[in-house]
XYZ file of C-alpha atoms in Angstrom:
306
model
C 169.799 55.170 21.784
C 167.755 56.745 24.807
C 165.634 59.135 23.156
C 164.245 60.642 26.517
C 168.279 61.509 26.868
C 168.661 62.595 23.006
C 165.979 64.875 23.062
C 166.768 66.611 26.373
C 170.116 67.407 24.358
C 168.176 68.515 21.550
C 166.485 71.349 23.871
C 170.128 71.912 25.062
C 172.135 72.421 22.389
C 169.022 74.382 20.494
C 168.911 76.777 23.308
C 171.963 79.043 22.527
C 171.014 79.098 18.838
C 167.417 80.244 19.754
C 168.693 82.674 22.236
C 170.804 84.554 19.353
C 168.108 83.946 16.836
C 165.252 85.884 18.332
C 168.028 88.686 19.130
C 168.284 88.354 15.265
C 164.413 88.769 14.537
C 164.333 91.857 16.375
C 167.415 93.534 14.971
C 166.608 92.104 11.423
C 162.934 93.339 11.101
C 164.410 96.673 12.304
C 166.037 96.843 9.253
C 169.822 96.081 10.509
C 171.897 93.632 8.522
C 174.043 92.212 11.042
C 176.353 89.052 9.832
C 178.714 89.753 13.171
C 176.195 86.932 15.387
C 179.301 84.441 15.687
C 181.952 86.528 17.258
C 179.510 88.544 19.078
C 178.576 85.326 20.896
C 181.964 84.965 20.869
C 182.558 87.985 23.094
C 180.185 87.175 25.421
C 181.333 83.189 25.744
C 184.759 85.011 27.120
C 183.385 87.823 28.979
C 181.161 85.680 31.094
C 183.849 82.950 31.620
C 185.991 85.413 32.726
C 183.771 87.373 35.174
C 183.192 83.891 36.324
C 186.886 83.088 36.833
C 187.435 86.524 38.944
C 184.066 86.649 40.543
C 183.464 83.273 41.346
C 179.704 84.355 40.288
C 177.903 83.041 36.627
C 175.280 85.849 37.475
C 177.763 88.497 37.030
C 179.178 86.169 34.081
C 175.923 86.017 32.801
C 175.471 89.869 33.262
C 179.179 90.273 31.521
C 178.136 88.390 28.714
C 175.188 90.193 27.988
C 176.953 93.929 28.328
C 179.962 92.160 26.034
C 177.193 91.272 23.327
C 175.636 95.164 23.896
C 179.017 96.146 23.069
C 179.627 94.332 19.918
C 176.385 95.455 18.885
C 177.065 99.099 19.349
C 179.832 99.167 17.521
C 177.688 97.530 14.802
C 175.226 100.381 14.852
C 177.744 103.478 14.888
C 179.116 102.139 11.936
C 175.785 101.309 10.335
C 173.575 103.304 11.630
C 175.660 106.628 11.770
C 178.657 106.324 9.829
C 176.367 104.312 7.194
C 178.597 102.060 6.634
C 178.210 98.842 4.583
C 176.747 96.444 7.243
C 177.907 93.214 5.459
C 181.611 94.362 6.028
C 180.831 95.541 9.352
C 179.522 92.077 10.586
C 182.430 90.376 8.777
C 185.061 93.206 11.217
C 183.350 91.733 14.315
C 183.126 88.332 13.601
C 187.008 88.615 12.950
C 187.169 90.944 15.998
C 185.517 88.913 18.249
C 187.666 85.678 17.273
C 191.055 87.533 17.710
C 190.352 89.147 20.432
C 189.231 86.451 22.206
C 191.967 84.108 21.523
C 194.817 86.333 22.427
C 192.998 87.285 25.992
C 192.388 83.985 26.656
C 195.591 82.841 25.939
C 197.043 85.571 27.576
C 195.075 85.296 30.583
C 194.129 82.006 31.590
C 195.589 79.364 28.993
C 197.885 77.048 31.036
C 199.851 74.813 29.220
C 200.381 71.917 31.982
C 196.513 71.506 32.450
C 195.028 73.039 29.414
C 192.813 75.431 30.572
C 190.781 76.679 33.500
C 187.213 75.850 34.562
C 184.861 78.298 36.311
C 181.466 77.649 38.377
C 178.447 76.714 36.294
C 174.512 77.119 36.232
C 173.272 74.307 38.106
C 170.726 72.047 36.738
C 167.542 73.282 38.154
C 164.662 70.349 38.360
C 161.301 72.281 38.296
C 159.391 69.621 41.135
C 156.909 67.370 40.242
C 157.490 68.480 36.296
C 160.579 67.022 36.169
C 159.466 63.576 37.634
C 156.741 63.095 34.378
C 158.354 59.903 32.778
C 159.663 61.062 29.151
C 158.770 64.363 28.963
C 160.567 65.485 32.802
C 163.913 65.366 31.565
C 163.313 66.216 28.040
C 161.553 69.893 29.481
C 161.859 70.061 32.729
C 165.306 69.367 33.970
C 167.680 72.526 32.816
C 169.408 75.244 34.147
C 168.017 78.466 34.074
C 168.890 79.879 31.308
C 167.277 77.089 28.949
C 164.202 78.012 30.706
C 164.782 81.752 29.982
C 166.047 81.010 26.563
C 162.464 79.278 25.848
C 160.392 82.218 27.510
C 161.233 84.316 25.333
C 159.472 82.716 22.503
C 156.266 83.986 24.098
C 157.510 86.972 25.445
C 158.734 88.233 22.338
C 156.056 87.348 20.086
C 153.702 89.164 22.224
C 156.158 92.083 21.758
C 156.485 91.684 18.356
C 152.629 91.403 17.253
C 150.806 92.950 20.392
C 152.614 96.137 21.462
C 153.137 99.517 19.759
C 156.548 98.558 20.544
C 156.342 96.115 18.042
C 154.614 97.921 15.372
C 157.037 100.484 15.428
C 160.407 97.974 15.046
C 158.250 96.537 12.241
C 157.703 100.060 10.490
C 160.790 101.137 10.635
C 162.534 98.511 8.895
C 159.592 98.257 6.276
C 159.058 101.875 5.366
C 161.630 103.992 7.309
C 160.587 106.968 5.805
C 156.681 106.473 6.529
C 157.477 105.581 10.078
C 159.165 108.797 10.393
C 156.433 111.122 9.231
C 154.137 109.381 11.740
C 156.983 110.686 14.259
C 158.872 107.516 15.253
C 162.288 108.081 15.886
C 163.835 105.910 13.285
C 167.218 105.948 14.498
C 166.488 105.333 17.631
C 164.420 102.245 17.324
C 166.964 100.823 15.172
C 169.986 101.315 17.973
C 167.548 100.027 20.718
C 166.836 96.863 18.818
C 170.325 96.559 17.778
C 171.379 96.755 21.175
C 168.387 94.258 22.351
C 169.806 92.054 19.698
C 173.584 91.986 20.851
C 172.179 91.712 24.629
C 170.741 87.880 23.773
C 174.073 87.350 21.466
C 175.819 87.762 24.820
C 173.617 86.004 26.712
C 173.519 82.985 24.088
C 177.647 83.273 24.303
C 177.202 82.924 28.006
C 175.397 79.885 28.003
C 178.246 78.104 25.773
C 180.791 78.747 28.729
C 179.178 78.773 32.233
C 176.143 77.162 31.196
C 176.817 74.273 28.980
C 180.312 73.606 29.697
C 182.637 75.203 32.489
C 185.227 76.551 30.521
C 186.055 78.511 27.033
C 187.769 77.653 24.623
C 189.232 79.263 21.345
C 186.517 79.696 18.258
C 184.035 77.599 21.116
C 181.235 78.456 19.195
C 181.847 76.338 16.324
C 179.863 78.302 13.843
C 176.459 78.619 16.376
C 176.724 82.302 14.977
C 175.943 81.448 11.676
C 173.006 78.399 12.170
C 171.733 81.011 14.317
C 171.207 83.385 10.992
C 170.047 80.171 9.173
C 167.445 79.502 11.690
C 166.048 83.067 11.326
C 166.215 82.464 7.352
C 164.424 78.778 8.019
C 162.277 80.157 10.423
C 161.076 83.377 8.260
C 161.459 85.405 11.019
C 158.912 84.338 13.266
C 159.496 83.689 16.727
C 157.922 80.665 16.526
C 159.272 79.401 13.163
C 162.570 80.320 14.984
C 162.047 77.812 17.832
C 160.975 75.178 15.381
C 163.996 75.999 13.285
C 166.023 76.321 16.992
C 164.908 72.878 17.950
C 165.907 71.316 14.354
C 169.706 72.185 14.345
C 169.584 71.190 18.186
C 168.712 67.758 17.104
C 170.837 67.536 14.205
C 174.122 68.318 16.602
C 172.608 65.965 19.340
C 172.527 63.249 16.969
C 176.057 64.150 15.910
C 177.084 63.688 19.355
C 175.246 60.550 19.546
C 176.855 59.180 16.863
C 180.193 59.790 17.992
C 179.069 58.066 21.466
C 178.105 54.627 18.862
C 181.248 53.809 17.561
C 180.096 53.641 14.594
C 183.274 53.103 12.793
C 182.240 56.141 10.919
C 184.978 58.929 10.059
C 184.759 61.148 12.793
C 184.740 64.390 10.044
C 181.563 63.001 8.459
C 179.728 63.273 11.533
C 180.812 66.384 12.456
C 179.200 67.630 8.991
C 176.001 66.938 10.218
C 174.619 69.796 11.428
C 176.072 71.774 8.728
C 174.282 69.772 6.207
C 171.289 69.804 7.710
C 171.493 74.220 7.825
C 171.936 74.064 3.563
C 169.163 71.475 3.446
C 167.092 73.006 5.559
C 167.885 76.699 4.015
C 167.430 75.284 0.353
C 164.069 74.116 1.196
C 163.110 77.097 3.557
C 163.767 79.716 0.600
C 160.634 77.855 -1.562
C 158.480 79.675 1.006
C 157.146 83.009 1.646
C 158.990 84.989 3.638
C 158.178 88.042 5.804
C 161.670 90.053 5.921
C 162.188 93.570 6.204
C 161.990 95.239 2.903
C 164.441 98.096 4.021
C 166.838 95.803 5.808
C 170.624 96.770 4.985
C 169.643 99.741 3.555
C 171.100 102.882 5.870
C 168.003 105.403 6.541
C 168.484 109.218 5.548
C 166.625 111.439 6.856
C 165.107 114.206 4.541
């Protein structure tokens, strides 16, 4: 096994889950509950490839992706933030949502029986110069397409966000003591729709990268559960931006080496291998919940102003 080649895979596959991940952090230590990751990624996979298909253009897939996600996400906070709703159910709606709806536009739309589908323009791989020439480490970090590279600026970006900036603080407040935050005069309900919003904008974005990114098509239910290790990582990763990359970059290498091991012929069942990353999410979870975590004390739990 080339393991220059297996872990540039690792940093590919782990990029989508990271990307919906950190949307998770911020929504999640706003205090918002929201289960609906997999067919909000789901929404944006199809939005993107379709903008693609009629645009010719993965920027404006990209940028359909992402307002797809916002979408999926406001409907998440109306229900939960307004109409109070219980936001387990409501993430359980839009993960069904987001499947259906999907399916029957794509297979009303593009699905072509004689060739099996349609493929759109994709991201090109984008070799950063001179990085990318560094024996072992250039293709592992330096040879992606864009949106890996966004995906893993982020990290940074967010965690300065998170722990530097009033903007931060008051996320953090907000889904910790609600009602404290709002005597200090943050707006509770409106942090918690921005960050819901934020949160559904990466979902998209992460969708995206599953259809013009990493491959050049969609395809029914693509996502393959993504939604979900994307909450485990946030569990495994105590929701920490950079416990979520570490968490980001585990699952990444537990489907790369499923891949590999397909490539071996092994003479392995093909089913076992495909269980591989999903064992490696309860393993990981199981041992994750030993430590202390740093969750929102209010989260789930729809605010009511006095």
């Amino acid at each position: 096994m080339d393991l220059s080649f297996f872990l540039a895979a690792m940093v590919r596959m782990a990029t989508p889950l990271l990307i919906a991940a950190l949307g998770l952090v911020v929504s999640e230590r706003a205090g918002l509950m929201n289960i609906g990751v997999e067919g909000t990624m789901l929404s944006g996979a199809f939005a993107a490839f379709a903008i693609t298909y009629y645009t010719n253009s993965y920027w404006l897939g990209l940028l359909a992706g992402m307002l797809a996600g916002a979408v999926m996400a406001l409907i998440f906070a109306v229900t939960s933030i307004h109409f109070k709703a219980p936001q387990i159910v409501i993430g359980c709606a839009i993960n069904m949502l987001g499947s259906g709806l999907t399916a029957v536009l794509f297979r009303k739309l593009f699905f072509d029986a004689s060739t099996g589908g349609t493929q759109v323009p994709t991201f090109p791989t984008l070799k950063i110069p001179g990085l990318s020439q560094i024996p072992f480490l250039g293709e592992m970090l330096f040879s992606h397409n864009i949106i890996v590279y966004l995906g893993f600026l982020l990290v940074p970006a967010l965690w300065f966000v998170m722990n530097r900036t009033s903007i931060g603080t008051q996320i953090i407040a907000v889904g910790e003591h609600p009602k404290a935050a709002d005597s200090l005069g943050i707006n509770v309900f409106t942090t918690r729709y921005l960050a819901t919003l934020f949160s559904g904008v990466l979902m998209g974005m992460a969708g995206a990268y599953l259809s013009i990114a990493q491959s050049n098509t969609f395809n029914v239910d693509m996502t393959g559960g993504k939604g979900y290790i994307a909450m485990a990582v946030v569990v495994l990763g105590k929701w920490r931006c950079l416990g979520v990359l570490g968490g980001a970059l585990l699952f990444g290498g537990a489907n790369a080496l499923q891949m590999t091991l397909q490539n071996m012929n092994l003479g392995i069942p093909n089913n076992l291998i495909l269980m591989v990353p999903y064992v490696v999410t309860v393993i990981a979870v199981i041992a994750g919940c030993k430590q202390r975590a740093i969750d929102a004390s209010a989260k789930g739990t729809p605010y009511e102003k006095a």
